[in-house]
Coordinates of C-alpha atoms in Angstrom, one line a residue:
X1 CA 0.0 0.0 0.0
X2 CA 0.6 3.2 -0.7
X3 CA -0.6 5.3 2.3
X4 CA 2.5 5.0 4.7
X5 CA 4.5 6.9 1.8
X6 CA 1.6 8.9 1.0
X7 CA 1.4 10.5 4.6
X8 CA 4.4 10.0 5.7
X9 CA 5.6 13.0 2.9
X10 CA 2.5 14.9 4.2
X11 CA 4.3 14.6 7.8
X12 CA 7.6 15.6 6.3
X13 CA 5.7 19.1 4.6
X14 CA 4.1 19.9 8.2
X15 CA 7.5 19.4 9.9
X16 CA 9.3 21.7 7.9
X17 CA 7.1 24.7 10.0
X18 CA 8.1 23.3 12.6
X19 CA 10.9 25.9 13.4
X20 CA 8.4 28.3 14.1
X21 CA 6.3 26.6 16.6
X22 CA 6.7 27.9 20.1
X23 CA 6.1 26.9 24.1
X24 CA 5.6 23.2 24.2
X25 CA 3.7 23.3 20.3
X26 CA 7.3 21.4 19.0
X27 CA 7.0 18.6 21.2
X28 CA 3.2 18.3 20.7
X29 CA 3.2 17.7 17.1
X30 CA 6.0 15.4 17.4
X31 CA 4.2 13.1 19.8
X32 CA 0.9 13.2 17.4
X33 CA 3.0 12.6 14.3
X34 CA 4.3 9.7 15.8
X35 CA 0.9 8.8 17.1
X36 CA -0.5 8.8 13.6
X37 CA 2.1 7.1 12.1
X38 CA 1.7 3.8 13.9
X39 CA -2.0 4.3 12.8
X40 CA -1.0 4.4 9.7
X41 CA 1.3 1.1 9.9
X42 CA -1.3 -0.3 11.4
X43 CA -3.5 0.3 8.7
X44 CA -0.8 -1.3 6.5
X45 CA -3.5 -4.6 5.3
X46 CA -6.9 -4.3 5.8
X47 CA -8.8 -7.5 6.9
X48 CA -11.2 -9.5 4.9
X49 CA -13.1 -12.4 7.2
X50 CA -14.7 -15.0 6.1
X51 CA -18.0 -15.2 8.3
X52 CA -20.7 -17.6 8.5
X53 CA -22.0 -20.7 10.4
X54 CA -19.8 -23.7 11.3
X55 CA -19.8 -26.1 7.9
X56 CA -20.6 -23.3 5.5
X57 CA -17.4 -24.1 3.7
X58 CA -14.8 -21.2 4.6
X59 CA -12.0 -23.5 5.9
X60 CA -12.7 -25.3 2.8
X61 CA -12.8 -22.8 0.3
X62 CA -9.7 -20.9 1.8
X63 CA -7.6 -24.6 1.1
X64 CA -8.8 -23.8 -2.2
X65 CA -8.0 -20.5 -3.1
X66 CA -4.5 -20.7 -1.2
X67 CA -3.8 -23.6 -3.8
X68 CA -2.9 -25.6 -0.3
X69 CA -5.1 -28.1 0.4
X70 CA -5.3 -29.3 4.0
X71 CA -3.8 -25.8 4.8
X72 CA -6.4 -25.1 7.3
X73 CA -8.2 -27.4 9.7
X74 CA -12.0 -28.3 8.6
X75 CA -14.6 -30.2 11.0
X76 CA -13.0 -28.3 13.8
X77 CA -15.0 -28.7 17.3
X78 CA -16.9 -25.1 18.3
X79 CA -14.8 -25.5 21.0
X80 CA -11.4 -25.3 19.4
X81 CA -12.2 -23.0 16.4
X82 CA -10.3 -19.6 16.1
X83 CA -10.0 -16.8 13.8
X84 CA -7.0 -17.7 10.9
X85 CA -5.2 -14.8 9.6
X86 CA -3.6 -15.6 6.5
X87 CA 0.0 -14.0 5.6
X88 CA 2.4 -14.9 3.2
X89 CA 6.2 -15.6 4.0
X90 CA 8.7 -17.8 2.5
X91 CA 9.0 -20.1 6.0
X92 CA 5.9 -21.4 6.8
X93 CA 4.2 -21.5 10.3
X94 CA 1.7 -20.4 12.6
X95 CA 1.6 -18.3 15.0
X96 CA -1.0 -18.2 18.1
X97 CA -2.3 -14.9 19.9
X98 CA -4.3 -14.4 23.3
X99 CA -4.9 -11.1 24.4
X100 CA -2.9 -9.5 21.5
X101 CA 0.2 -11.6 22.7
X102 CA 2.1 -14.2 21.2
X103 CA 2.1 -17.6 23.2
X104 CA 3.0 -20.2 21.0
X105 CA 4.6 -21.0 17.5
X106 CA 4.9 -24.3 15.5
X107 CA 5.5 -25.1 12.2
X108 CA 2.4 -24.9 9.5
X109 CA 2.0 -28.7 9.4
X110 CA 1.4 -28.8 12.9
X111 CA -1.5 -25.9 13.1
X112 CA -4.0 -29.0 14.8
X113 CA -1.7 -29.2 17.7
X114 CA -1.9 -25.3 18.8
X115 CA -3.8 -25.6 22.4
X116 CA -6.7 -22.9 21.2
X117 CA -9.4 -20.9 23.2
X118 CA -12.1 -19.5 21.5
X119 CA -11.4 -15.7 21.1
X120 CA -7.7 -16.6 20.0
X121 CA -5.9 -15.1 16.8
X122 CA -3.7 -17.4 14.7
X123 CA -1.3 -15.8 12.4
X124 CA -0.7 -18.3 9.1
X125 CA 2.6 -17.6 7.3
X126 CA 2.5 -20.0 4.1
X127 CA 4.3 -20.3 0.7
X128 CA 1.3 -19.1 -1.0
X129 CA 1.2 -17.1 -4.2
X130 CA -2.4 -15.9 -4.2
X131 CA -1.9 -14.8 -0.5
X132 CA 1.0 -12.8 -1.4
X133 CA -1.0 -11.3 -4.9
X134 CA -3.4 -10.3 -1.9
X135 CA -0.9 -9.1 0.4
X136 CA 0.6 -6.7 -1.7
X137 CA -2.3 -5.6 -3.0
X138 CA -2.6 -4.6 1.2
X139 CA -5.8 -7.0 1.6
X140 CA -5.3 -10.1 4.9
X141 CA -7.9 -12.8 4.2
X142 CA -9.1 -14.1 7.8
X143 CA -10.9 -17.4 7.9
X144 CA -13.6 -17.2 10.9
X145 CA -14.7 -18.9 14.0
X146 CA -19.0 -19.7 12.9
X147 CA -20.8 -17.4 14.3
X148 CA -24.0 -18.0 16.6
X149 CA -22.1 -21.1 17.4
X150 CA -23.0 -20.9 21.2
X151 CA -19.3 -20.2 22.4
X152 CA -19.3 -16.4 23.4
X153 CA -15.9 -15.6 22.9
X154 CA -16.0 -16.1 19.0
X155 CA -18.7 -13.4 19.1
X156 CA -16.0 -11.2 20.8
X157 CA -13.2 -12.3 18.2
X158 CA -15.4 -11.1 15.3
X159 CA -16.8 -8.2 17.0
X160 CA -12.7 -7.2 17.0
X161 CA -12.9 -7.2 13.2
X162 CA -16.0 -5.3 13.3
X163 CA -14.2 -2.7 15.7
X164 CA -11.4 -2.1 13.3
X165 CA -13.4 -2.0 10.2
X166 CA -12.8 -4.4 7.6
X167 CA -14.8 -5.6 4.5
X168 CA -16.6 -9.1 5.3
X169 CA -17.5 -11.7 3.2
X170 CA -20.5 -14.1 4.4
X171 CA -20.2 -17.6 3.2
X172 CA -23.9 -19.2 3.3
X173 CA -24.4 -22.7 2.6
X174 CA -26.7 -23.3 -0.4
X175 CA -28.7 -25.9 1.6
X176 CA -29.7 -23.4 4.1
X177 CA -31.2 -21.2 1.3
X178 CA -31.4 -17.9 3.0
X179 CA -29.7 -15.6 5.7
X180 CA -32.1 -17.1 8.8
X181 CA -31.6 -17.0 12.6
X182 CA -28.4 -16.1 14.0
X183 CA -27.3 -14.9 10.3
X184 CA -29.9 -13.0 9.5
X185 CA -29.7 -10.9 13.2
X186 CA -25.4 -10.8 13.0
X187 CA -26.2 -9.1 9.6
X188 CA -28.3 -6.5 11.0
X189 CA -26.5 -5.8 13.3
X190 CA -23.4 -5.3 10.7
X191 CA -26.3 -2.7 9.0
X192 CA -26.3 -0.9 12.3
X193 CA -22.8 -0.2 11.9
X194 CA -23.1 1.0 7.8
X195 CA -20.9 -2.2 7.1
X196 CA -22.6 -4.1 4.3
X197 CA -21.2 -8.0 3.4
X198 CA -20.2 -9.1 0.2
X199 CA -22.5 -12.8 0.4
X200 CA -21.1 -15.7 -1.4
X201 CA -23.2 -19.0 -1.9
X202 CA -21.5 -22.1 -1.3
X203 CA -21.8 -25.9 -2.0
X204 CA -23.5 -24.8 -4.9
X205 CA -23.1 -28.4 -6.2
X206 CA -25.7 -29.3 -4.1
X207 CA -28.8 -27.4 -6.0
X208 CA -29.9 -27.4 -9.0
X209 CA -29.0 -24.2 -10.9
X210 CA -32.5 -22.5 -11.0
X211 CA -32.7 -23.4 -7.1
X212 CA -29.2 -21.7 -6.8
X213 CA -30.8 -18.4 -8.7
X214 CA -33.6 -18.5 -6.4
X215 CA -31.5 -18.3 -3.7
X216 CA -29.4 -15.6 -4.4
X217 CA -32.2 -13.5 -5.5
X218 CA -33.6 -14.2 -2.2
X219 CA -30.4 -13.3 -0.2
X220 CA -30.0 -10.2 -2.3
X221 CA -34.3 -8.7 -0.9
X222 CA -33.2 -9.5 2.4
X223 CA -29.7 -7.6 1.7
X224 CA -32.0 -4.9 0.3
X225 CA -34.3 -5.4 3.3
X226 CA -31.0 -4.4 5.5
X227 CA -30.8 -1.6 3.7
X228 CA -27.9 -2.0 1.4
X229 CA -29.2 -0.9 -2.1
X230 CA -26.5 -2.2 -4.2
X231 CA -25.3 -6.1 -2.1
X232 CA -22.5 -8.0 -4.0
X233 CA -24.4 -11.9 -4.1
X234 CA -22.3 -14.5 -6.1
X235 CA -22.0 -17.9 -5.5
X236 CA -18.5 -20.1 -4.7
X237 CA -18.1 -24.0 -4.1
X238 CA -14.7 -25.8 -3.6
X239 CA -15.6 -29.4 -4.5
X240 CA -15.9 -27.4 -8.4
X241 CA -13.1 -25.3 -7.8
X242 CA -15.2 -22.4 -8.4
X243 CA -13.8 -19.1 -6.8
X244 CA -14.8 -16.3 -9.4
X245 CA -17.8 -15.0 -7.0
X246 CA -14.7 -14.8 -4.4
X247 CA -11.8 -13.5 -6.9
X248 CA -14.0 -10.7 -8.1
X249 CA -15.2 -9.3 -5.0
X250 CA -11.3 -8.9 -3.7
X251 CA -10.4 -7.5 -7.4
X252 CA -12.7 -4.7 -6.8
X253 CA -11.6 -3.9 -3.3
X254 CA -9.5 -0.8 -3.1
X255 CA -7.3 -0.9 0.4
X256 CA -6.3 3.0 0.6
X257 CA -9.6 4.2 -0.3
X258 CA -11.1 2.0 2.5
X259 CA -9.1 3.5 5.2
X260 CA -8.3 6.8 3.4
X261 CA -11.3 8.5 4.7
X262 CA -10.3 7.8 8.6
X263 CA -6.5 8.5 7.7
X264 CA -6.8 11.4 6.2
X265 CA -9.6 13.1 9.1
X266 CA -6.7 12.3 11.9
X267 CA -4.0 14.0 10.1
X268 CA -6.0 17.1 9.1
X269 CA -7.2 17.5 13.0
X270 CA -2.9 17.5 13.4
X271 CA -2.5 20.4 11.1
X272 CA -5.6 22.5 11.7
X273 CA -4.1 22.1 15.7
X274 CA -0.8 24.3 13.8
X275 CA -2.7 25.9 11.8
X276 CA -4.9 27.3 14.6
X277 CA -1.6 28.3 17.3
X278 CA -0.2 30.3 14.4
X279 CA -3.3 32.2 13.0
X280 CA -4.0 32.9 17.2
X281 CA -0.5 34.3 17.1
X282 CA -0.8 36.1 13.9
X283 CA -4.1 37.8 15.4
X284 CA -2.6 38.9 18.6
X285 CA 0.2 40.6 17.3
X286 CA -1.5 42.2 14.8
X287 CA -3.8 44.4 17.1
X288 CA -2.6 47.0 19.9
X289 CA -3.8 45.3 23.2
X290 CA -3.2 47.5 26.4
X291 CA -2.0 45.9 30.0
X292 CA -0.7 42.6 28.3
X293 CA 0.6 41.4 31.4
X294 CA -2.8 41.9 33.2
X295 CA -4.2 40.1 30.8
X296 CA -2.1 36.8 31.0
X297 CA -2.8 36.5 34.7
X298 CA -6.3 36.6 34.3
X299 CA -6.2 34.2 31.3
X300 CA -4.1 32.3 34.3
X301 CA -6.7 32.5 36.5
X302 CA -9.6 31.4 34.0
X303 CA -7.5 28.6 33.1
X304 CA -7.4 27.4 36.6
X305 CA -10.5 28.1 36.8
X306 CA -11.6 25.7 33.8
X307 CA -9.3 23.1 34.9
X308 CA -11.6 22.7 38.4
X309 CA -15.2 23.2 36.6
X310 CA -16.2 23.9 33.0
X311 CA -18.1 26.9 32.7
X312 CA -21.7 25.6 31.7
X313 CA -24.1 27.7 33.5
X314 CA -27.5 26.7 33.6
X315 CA -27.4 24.8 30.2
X316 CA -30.8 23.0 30.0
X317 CA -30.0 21.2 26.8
X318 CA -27.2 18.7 28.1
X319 CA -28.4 15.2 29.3
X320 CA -27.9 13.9 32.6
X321 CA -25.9 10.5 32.6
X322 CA -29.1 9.2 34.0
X323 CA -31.5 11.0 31.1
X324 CA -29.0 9.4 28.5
X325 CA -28.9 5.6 30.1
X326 CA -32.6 6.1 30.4
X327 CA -32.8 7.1 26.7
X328 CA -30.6 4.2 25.7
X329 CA -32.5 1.7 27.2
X330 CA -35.8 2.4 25.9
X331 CA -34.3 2.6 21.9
X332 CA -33.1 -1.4 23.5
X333 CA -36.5 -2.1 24.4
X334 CA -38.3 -0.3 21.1
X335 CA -35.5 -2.3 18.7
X336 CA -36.3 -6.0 20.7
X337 CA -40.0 -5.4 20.5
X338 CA -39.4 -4.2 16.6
X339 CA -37.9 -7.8 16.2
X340 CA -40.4 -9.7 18.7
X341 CA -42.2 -11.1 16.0
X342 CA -38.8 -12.8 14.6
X343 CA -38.3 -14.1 18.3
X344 CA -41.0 -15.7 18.5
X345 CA -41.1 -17.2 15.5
X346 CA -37.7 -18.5 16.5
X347 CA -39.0 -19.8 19.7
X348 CA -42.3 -21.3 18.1
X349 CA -39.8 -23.3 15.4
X350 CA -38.2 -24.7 18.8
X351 CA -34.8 -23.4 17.6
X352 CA -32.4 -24.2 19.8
X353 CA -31.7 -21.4 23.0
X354 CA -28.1 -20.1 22.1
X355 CA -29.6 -19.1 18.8
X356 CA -32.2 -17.4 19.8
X357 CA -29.7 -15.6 22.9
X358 CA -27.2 -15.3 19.9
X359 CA -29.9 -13.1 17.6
X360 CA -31.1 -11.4 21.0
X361 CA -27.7 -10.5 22.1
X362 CA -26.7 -9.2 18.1
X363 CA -30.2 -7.0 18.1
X364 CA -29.4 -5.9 21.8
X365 CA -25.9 -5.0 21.4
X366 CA -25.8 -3.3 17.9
X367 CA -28.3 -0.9 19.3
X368 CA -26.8 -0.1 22.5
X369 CA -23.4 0.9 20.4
X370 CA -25.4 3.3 18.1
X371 CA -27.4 4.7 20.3
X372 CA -23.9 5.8 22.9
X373 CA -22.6 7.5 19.5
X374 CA -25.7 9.4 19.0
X375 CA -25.8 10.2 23.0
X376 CA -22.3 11.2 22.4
X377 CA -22.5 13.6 19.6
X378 CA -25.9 14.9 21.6
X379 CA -23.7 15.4 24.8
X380 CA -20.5 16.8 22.6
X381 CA -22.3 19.4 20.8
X382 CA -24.2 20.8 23.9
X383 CA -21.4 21.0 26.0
X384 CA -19.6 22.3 23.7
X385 CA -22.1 24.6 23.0
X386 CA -22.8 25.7 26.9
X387 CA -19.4 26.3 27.1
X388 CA -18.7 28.9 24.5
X389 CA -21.3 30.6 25.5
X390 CA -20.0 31.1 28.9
X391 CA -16.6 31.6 27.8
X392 CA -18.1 34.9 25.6
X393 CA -19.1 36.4 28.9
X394 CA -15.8 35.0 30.5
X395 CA -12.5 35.1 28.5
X396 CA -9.9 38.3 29.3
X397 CA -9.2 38.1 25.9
X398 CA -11.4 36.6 22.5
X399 CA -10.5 33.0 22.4
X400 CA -11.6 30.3 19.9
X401 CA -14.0 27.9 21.7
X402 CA -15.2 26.2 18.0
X403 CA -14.9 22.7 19.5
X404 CA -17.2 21.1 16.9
X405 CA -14.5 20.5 14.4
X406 CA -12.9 18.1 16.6
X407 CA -15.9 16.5 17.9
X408 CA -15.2 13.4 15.6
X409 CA -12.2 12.7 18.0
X410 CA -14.8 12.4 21.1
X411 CA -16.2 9.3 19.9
X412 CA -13.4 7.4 19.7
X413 CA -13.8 7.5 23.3
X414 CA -16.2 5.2 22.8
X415 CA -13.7 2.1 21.3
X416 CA -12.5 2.0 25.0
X417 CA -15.9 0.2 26.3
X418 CA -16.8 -1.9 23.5
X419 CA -15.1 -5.1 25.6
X420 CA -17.8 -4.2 28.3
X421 CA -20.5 -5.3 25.1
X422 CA -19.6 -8.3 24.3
X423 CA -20.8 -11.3 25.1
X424 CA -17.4 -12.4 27.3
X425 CA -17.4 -9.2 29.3
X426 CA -20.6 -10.2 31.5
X427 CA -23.6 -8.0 30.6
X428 CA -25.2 -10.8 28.7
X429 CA -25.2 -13.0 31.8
X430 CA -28.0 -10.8 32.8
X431 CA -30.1 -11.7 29.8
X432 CA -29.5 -15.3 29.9
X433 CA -31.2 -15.2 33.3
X434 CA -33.7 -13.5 32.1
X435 CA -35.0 -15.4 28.8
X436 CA -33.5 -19.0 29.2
X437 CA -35.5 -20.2 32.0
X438 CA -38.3 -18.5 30.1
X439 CA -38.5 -20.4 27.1
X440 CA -38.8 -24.1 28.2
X441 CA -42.4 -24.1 29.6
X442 CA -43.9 -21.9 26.2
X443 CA -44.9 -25.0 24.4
X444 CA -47.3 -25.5 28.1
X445 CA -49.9 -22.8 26.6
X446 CA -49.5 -23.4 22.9
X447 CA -51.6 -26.3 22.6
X448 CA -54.8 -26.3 20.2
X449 CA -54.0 -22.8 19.0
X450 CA -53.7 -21.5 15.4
X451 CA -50.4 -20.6 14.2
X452 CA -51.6 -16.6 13.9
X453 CA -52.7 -17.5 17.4
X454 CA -49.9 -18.9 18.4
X455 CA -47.0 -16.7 17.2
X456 CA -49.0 -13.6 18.7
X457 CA -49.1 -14.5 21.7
X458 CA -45.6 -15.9 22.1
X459 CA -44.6 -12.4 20.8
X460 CA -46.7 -10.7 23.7
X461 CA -44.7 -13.1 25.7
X462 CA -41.8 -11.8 24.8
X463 CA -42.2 -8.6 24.8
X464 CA -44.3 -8.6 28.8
X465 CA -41.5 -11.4 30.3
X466 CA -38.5 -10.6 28.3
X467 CA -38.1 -7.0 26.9
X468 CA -37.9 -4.7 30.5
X469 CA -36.0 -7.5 32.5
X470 CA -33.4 -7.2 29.6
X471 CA -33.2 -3.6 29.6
X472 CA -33.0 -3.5 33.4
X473 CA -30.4 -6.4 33.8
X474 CA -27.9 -4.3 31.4
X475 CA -29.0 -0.8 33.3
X476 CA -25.9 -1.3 35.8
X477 CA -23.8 -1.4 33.0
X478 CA -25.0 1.2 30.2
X479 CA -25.2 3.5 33.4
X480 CA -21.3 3.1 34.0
X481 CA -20.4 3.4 30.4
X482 CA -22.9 6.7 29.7
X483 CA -21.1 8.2 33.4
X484 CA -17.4 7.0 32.1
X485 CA -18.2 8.2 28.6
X486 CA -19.1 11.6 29.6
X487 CA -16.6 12.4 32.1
X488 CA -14.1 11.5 29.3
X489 CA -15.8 14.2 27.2
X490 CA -15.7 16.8 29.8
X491 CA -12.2 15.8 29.9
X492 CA -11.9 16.5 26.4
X493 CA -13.3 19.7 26.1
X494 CA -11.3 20.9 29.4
X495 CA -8.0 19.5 27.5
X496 CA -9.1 21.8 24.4
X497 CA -10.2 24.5 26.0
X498 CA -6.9 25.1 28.2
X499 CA -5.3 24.7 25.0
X500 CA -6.9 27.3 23.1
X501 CA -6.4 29.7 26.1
X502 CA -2.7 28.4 26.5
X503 CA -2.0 29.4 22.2
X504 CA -3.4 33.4 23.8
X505 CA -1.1 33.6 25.8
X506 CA 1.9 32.7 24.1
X507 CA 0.8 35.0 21.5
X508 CA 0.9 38.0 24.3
X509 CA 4.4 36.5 25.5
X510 CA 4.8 37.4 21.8
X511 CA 3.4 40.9 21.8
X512 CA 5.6 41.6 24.6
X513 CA 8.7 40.9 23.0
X514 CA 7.7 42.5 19.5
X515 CA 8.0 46.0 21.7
X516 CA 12.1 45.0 21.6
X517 CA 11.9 44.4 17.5
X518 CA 11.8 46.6 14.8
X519 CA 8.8 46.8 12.8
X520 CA 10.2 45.4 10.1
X521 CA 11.3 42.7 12.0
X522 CA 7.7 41.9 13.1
X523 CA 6.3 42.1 10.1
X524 CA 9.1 39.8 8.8
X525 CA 7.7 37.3 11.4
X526 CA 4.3 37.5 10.6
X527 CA 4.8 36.9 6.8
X528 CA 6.7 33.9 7.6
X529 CA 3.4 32.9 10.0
X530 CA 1.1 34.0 6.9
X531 CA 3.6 31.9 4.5
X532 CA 3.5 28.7 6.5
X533 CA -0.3 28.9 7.1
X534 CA -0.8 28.7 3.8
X535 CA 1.5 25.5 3.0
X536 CA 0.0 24.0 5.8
X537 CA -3.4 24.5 4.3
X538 CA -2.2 23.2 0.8
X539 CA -1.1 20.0 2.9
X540 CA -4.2 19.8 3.8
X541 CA -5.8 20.2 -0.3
X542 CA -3.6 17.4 -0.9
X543 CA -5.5 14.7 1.3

């Protein structure tokens, strides 16, 4: 890939304005630039699982399309199944991660003897050519533990690849004709997240060619249905040797373009942060200011003053932590009773109970996460708001309080308590307790009903026995996280504030020293400040 050059010259461009940074500025954009450059290495391959239930075929099909069959074990055990990452290198072995740390190594043959846990990584080095086409073309191919499998911990291993956005693939056997169940509810929750599968059909051998038509036409309304207007549906099936529905979809993925976009945002908040210390410094000693060093104790004073309490007033517009769990909790109780009707159905086809605590977990969780971002953004942007206000009445001298631009920094505050929302962090324990011991006794009151009958009044069961006990068992928990969240977003805005007030007064330290310049001198100075606002900007064009 070409982003680490890419930004790695638009580094180099900011750096070279670096001379004329002042106070602690230097150090500051050092730190960040190094910040953002592991980001960027990190962003070196993006990750392509393979999703779908156990004995869809992606073990299979992977053996396939690495031209190395055997590579990967098949039949594996719920029990023992982790996520594959597949690299290439020219000695082959595997590699085996728990907790983001290496604990054991063997060579490639011997991948069936790694002691697993579910929620484990293991990292596949192999001698393979399409791996390395893939590779170099930036893109990791990960084959996946099957998901609603009952173990918890492979929903927490995919969830990781949701959290650092990736492009899935969903493998759906042909026999099983449609995206049902735990599919169908870990694809909506995908669509809650604006990440939209490609879907590839497999064992295709197994149906005749209208029936695989049907199918796919099928799985590409409920794709629709999800909301994605234009799905990519094709069909795949390793006993043919039949990857061209696979090969296509990872010819049109484009690798920089996919992480461009969140690239390219971080290293523009760097610059405007230069941008805005010399255009405060331009601006103060441009103007005649009286009693500067009056005014640098009282912007010492307000700063202290910030540091203890935000200036707020009496803003009636920001939530209370307890207004915001409340909120959250009833859009989880509108989305389960929106999908009580598919519960029930689930319960009245006597699917089995991890299932249906699989699709209720998936519903559950997907709208606790988008509902904290829109809380979030609600709690950002009226703080944010209170606070200029206040600081109009307050500040010794003007200061920028435009905290909105950097808003989009605030919710990555969020990534921090995804572990607490998923299924091994303990939240979900509540729900089991509440819907498991629930279900046995339904079939009791079902007898010598109508199936209209019968499905309405399991989903009335649902939604009077299930849907508030779930929302209440997780209130402990959505209350820390909405408390947490916005004390790290007061935090934030404190952080940026003080800055903004300390970039005034350097610019007065400034003023106070132009008195001991010529004027030509100053104006030299500023001209140089003017010059290199203006190459920072085009730095920014460029992106």
């Amino acid at each position: 890939m070409n982003n680490i050059n890419k930004y790695q010259v638009a580094l180099d461009k900011v750096s070279e304005v670096s001379p004329l940074l002042i106070g602690d500025a230097q150090n500051e954009l050092k730190r960040k630039s190094e910040e953002f450059m592991n980001m960027v290495e990190e962003s070196r391959y993006i990750k392509v699982p393979l999703v779908g239930v156990f004995s869809a075929g992606k073990s299979s099909l992977l053996n396939i399309f690495t031209q190395k069959p055997g590579m990967l074990p098949v039949d594996t055990m719920p029990e023992t199944a982790v996520a594959y990452e597949l690299y290439y290198a020219a000695s082959e072995c595997v590699e085996l991660y728990r907790n983001g740390s290496k604990i054991d190594t063997k060579p490639l043959a011997e991948i069936t003897q790694l002691d697993t846990k579910p929620g484990d990584i293991a990292k596949v080095y192999c001698t393979s050519e399409p791996i390395k086409e893939l590779q170099e073309k930036g893109i990791v191919l990960v084959d996946m533990p099957g998901i609603g499998s009952g173990i918890e911990r492979h929903d927490a291993a995919i969830f990781n690849y949701i959290n650092s956005g990736t492009a899935f693939i969903l493998i759906v056997d042909a026999e099983q004709g449609s995206l049902r169940g735990s599919t169908l509810a870990f694809m909506h929750e995908l669509s809650q997240y604006s990440m939209f599968p490609a879907v590839l059909v497999s064992k295709t051998d197994k149906k005749t060619e209208a029936d695989v038509k049907d199918i796919t036409e099928y799985i590409k309304f409920q794709m629709t249905q999800l909301g994605n207007t234009n799905p990519y549906i094709s069909t795949v099936c390793s006993v043919n040797n039949n990857l061209e529905g696979l090969n296509r979809y990872l010819e049109s993925l484009n690798p920089e373009s996919l992480v461009a976009e969140k690239l390219s945002k971080s290293l523009k908040i760097i610059v405007n942060s230069v941008i805005e210390q010399m255009k405060v410094r331009i601006s103060i000693r441009s103007k005649d200011i009286e009693n500067i060093d009056e005014k640098i104790k009282q912007i010492d004073e307000e700063i202290n003053n910030v540091k203890a309490e935000l200036p707020v007033g009496e803003n009636q517009d920001i939530d209370t932590p307890e207004k915001s769990t409340q909120d959250i909790l009833d859009n989880v109780k509108a989305a389960l009773e929106a999908k009580a009707t598919d519960i029930a159905q689930m319960i009245v086809d006597k699917e089995d109970q991890e299932s249906i605590k699989a699709v209720i977990v998936s519903i559950v969780r997907a709208e606790i996460i988008s509902s904290l971002k829109e809380e979030s953004e609600q709690y950002s942007t009226a703080l944010g708001t209170a606070v200029q206000e206040q600081m109009r009445n307050l500040a010794t001298i003007e200061v920028d309080t435009d905290f909105m631009k950097d808003m989009s920094e605030i919710l990555e505050i969020l990534n921090g308590y995804i572990a607490m929302l998923l299924p091994a962090g303990g939240i979900w324990g509540n729900l089991a307790r509440v819907l498991l011991p629930f279900l046995p006794g339904i079939v009791n009151w079902l007898f010598g009903k109508t199936d209209e009958d019968i499905l309405e009044e399991v989903r009335e069961k649902v939604i009077s026995k299930c849907v508030n006990e779930v929302a209440e068992g997780i209130r402990p928990t959505i209350s820390k996280i909405t408390i947490d969240t916005q004390h790290k977003i007061q935090e934030k805005i404190q952080s940026e504030l003080v800055s903004k007030m300390e970039k005034v007064k350097e610019g007065l330290r400034e003023k106070i020293a132009d008195a001991n310049k010529t004027k030509e001198e100053v104006t030299d100075e500023l001209s140089k400040l003017n010059a290199a606002v203006s190459h920072l900007n085009s730095v920014i064009a460029e992106l």
